[in-house]
mmCIF file of C-alpha atoms in Angstrom:
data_model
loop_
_atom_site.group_PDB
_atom_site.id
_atom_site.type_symbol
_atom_site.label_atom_id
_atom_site.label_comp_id
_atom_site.label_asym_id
_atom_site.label_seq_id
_atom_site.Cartn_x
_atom_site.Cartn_y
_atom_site.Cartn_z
ATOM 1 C CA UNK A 1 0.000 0.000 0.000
ATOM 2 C CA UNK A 2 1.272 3.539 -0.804
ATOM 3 C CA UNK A 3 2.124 5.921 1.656
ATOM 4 C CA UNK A 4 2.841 9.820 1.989
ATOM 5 C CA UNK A 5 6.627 10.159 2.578
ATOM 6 C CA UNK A 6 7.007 11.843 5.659
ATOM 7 C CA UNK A 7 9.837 14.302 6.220
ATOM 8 C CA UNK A 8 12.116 14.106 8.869
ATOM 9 C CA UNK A 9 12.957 17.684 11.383
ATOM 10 C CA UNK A 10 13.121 20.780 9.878
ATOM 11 C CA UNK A 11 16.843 21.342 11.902
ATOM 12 C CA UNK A 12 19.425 20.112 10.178
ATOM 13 C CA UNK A 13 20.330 17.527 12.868
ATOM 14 C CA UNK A 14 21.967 14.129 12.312
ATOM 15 C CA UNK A 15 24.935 13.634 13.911
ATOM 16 C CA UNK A 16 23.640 13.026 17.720
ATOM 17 C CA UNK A 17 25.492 12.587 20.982
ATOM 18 C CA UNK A 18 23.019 12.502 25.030
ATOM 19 C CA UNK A 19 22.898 15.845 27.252
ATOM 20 C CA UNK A 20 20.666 14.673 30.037
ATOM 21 C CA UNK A 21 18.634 11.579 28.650
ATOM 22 C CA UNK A 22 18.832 13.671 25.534
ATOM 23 C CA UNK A 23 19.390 13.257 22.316
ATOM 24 C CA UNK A 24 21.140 16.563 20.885
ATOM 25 C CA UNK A 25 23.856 17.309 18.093
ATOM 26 C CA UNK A 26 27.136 16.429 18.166
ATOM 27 C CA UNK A 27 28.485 19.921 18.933
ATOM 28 C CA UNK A 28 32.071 21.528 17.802
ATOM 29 C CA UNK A 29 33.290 21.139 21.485
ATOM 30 C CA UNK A 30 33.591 24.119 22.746
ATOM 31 C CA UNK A 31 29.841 24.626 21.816
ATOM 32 C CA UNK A 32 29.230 21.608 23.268
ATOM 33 C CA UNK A 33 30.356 22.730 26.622
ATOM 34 C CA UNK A 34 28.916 25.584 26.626
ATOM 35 C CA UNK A 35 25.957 23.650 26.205
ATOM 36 C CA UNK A 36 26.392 21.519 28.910
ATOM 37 C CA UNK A 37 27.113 24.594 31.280
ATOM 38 C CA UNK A 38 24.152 26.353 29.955
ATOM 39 C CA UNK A 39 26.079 29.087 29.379
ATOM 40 C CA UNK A 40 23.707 30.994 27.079
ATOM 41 C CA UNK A 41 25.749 34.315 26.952
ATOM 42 C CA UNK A 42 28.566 32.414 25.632
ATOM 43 C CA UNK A 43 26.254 30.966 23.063
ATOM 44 C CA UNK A 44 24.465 33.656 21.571
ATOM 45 C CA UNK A 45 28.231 35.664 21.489
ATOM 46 C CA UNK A 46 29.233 32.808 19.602
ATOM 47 C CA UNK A 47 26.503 34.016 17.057
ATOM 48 C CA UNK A 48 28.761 36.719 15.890
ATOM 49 C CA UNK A 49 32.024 34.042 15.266
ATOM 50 C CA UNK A 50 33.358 34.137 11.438
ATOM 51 C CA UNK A 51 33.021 30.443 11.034
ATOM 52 C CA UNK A 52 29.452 29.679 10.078
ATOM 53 C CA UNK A 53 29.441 25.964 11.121
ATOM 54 C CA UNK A 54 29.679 27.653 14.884
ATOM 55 C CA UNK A 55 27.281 30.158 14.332
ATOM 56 C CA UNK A 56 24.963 26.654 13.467
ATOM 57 C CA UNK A 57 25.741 25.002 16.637
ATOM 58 C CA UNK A 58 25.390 28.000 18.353
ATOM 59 C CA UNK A 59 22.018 27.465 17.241
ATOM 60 C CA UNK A 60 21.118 24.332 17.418
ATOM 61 C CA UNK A 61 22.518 24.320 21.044
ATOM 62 C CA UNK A 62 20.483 27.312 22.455
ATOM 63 C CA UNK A 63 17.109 25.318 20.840
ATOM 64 C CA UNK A 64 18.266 22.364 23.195
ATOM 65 C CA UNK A 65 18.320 24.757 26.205
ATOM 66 C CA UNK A 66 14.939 26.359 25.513
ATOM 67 C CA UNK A 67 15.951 29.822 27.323
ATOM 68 C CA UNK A 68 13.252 32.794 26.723
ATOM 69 C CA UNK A 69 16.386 35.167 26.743
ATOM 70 C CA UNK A 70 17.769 33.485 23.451
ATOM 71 C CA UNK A 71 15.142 34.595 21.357
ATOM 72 C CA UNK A 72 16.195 37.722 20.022
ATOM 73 C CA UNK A 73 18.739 36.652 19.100
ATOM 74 C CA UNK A 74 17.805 34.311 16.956
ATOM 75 C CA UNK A 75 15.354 36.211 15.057
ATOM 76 C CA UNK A 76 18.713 38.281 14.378
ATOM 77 C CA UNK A 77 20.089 34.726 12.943
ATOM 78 C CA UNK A 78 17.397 34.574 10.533
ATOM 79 C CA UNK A 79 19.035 36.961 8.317
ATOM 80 C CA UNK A 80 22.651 35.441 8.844
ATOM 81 C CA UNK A 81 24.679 35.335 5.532
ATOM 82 C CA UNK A 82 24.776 31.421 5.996
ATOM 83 C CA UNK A 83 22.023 29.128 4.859
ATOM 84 C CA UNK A 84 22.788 26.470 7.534
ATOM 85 C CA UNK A 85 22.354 29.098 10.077
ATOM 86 C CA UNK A 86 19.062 30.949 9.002
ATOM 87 C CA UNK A 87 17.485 27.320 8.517
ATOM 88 C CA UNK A 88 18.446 26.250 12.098
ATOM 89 C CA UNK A 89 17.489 29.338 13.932
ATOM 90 C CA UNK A 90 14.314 28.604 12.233
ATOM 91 C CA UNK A 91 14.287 25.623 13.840
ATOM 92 C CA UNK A 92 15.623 26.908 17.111
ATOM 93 C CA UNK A 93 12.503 29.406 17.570
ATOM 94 C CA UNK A 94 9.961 26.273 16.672
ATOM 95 C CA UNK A 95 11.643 24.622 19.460
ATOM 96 C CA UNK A 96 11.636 27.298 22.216
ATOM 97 C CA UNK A 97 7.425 28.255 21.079
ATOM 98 C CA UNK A 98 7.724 31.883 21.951
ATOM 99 C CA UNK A 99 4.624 34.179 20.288
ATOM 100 C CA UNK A 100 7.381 36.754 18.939
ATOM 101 C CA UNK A 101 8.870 34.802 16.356
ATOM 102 C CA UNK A 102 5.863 34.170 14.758
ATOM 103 C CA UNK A 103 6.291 37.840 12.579
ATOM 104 C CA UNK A 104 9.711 36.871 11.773
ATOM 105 C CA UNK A 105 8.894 33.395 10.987
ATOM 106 C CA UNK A 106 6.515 35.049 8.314
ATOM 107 C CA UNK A 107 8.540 37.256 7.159
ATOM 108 C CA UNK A 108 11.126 34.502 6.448
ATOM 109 C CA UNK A 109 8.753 32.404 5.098
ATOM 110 C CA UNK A 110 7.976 35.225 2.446
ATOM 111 C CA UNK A 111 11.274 36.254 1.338
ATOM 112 C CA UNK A 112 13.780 33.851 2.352
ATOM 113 C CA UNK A 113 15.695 31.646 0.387
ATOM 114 C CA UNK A 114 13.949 27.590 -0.482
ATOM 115 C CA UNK A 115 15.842 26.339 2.290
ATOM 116 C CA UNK A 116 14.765 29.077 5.126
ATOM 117 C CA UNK A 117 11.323 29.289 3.462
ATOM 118 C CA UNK A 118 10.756 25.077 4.142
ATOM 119 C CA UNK A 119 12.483 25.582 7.786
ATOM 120 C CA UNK A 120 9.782 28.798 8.334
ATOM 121 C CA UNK A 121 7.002 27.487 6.789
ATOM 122 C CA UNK A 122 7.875 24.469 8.967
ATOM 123 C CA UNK A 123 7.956 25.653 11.789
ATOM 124 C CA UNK A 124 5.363 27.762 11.532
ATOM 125 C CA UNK A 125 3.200 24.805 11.113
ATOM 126 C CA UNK A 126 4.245 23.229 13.943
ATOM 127 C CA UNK A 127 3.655 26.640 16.006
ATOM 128 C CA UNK A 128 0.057 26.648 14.912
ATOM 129 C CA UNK A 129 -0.415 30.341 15.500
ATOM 130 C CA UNK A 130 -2.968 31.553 13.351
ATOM 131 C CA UNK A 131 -1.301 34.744 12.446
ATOM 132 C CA UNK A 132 0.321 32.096 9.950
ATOM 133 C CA UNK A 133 -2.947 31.028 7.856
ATOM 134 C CA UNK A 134 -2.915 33.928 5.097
ATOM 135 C CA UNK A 135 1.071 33.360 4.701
ATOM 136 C CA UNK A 136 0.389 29.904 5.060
ATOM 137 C CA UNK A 137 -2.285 29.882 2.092
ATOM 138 C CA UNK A 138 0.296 31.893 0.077
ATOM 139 C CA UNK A 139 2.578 29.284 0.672
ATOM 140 C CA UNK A 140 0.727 26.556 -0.599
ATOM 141 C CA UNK A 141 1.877 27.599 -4.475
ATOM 142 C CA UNK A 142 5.643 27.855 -3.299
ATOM 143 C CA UNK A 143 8.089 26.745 -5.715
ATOM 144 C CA UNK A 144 9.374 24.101 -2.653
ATOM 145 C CA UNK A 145 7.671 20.677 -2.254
ATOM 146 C CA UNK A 146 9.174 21.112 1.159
ATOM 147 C CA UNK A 147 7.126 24.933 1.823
ATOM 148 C CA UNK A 148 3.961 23.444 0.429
ATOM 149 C CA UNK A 149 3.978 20.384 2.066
ATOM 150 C CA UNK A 150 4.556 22.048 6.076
ATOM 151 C CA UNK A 151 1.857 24.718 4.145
ATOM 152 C CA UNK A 152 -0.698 22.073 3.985
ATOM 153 C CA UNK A 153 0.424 20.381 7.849
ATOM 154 C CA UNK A 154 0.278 23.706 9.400
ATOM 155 C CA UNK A 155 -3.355 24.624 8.145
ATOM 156 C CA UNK A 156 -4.476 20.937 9.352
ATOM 157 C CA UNK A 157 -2.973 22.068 12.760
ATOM 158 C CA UNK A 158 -4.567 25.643 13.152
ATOM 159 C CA UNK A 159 -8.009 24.535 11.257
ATOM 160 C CA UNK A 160 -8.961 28.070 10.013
ATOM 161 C CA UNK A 161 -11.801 27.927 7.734
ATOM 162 C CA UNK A 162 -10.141 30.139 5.714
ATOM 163 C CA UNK A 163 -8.059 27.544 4.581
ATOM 164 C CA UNK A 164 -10.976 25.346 2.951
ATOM 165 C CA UNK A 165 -11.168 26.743 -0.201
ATOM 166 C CA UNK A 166 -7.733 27.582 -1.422
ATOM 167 C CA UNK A 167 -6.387 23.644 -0.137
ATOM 168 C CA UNK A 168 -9.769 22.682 -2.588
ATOM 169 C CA UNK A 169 -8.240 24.738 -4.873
ATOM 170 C CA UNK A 170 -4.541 23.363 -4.440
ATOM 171 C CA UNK A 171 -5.978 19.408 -4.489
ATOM 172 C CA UNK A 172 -7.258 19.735 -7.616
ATOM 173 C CA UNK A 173 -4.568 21.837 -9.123
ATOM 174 C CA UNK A 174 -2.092 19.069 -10.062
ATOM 175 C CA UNK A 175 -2.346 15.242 -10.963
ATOM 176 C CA UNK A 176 1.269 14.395 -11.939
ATOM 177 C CA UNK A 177 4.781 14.073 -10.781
ATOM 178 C CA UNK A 178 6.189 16.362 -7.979
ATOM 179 C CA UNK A 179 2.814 17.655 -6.649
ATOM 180 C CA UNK A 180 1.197 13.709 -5.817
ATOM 181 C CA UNK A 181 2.651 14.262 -2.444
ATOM 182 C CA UNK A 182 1.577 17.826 -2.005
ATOM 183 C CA UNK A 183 -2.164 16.495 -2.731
ATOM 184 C CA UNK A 184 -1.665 13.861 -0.543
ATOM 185 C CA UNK A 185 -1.017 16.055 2.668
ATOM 186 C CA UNK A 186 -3.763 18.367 1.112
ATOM 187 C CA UNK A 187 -6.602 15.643 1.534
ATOM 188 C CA UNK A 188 -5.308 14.895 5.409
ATOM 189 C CA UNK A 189 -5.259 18.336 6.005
ATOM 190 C CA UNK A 190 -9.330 18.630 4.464
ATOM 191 C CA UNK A 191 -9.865 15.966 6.520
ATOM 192 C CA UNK A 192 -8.375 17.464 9.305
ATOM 193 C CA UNK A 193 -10.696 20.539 9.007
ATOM 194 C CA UNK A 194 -14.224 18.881 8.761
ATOM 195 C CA UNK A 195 -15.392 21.273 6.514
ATOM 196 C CA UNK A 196 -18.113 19.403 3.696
ATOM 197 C CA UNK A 197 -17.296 21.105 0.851
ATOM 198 C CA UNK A 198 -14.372 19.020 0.841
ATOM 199 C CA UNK A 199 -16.728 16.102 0.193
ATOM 200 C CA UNK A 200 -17.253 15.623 -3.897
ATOM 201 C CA UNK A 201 -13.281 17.067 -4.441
ATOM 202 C CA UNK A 202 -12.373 13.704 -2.533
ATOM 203 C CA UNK A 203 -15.025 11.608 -3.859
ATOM 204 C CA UNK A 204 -13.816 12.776 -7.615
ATOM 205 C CA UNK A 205 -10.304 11.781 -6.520
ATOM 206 C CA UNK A 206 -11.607 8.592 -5.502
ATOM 207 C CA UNK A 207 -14.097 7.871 -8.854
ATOM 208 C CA UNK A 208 -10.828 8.734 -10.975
ATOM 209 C CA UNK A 209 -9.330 5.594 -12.099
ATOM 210 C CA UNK A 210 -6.021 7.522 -13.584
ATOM 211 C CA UNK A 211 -5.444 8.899 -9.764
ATOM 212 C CA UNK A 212 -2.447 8.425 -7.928
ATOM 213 C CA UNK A 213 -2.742 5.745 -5.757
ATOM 214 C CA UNK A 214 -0.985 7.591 -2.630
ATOM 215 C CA UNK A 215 -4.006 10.883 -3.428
ATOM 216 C CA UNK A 216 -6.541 8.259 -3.682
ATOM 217 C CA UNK A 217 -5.329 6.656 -0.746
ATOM 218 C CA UNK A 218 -5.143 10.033 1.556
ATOM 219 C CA UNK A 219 -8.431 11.063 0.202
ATOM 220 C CA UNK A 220 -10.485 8.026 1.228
ATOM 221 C CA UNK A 221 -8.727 8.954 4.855
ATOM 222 C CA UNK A 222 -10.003 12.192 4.394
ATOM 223 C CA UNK A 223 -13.778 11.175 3.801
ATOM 224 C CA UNK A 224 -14.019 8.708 6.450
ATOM 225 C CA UNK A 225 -13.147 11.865 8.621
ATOM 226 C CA UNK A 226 -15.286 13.644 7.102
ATOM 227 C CA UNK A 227 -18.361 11.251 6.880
ATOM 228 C CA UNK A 228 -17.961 10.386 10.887
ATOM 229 C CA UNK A 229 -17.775 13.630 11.323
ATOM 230 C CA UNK A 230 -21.036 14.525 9.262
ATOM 231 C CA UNK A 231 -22.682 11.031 11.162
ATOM 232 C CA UNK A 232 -21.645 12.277 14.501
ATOM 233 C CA UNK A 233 -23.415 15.516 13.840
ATOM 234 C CA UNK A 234 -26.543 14.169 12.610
ATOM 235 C CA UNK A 235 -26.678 12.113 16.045
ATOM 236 C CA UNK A 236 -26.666 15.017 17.527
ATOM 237 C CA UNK A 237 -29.994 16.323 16.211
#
């Protein structure tokens, strides 16, 4: 049976070592102690170091720690010169959850570079803020299967009704190649937000014997939501 692919983080993490029953990255080591002595001065000053790899676990180690007082600073990262770096401080401020980078996030996500725009537009969908569903909308006809994809998770997450008609509209936009996956996370997410005119966009999916196997799959998912959903209400009556 087919299945969505499912990306992995947005943070470019893969080498791992433990801090405290954690797993975290494998740090240049004086980052690494620094992160270990929670020394978060030391690691936003070594935001401002020439080497960029650094500046990244600078990063990545202040989103292990979490701390309030980091993010300013890394809403100033965003806009490093280094791609590595504005992706993981993207990252960083999904994994501390604090309101203010929400703007910046946006703003990112609207003029960034493919890589920052799939690390914003990720983890603005993981924020669920709903200060993100017009950018998120916009996003949904980004040039990145990454952007359009975390698009279509975050609108599932915040379930604006807003949302309805333009994922409609993106669903039955493309039937080949690149965008089967995009569709796919479409239908979960119109599943995800219950709305019925939803309903015969599915269904067509469904009827269409040339349909991608993984859309038809994700759409049936979708109208069984939808359909208990619609049941459950009529109960209710």
């Amino acid at each position: 049976m087919a299945t969505i692919q499912r990306d992995g983080d947005v943070g470019p993490y893969s080498a791992r070592r433990t801090r405290g029953g954690q797993e975290m990255n494998a740090y240049d080591p004086e980052i690494s102690r620094m992160c270990d002595e929670e020394d978060i001065t030391g690691l936003i000053r070594a935001l401002s170091q020439d080497d960029a790899s650094r500046r990244a676990d600078a990063v990545k180690a202040l989103a292990q720690l979490r701390d309030a007082g980091c993010v300013e600073p890394l809403i100033s990262a965003l806009k490093d010169d280094n791609d590595m770096v504005r992706a993981s401080a993207a990252w960083a401020l999904m994994k501390i959850a604090d309101p203010s980078a929400i703007e910046p996030l946006i703003a990112a996500l609207r003029r960034g570079d493919g890589y920052l725009r799939t690390a914003s537009a990720g983890a603005l969908a993981e924020l669920g803020d709903t200060r993100a569903v017009e950018p998120l909308i916009d996003a949904l006809r980004d040039d990145e299967t990454g952007v359009r994809i975390s698009a279509a998770r975050g609108l599932a997450r915040i379930k604006d009704p807003r949302a309805v008609e333009p994922l409609i509209a993106g669903f039955k936009a493309g039937d080949t190649g690149i965008m089967v996956s995009v569709r796919g996370y479409i239908a979960e997410a119109l599943g995800e937000l219950g709305d019925p005119r939803a309903i015969e966009p599915l269904r067509d999916a469904l009827r269409d014997d040339k349909e991608e196997e993984v859309v038809r799959e994700a759409a049936a998912k979708a109208l069984q939501k939808l359909e208990e959903r619609d049941a459950r209400f009529a109960g209710g009556r």
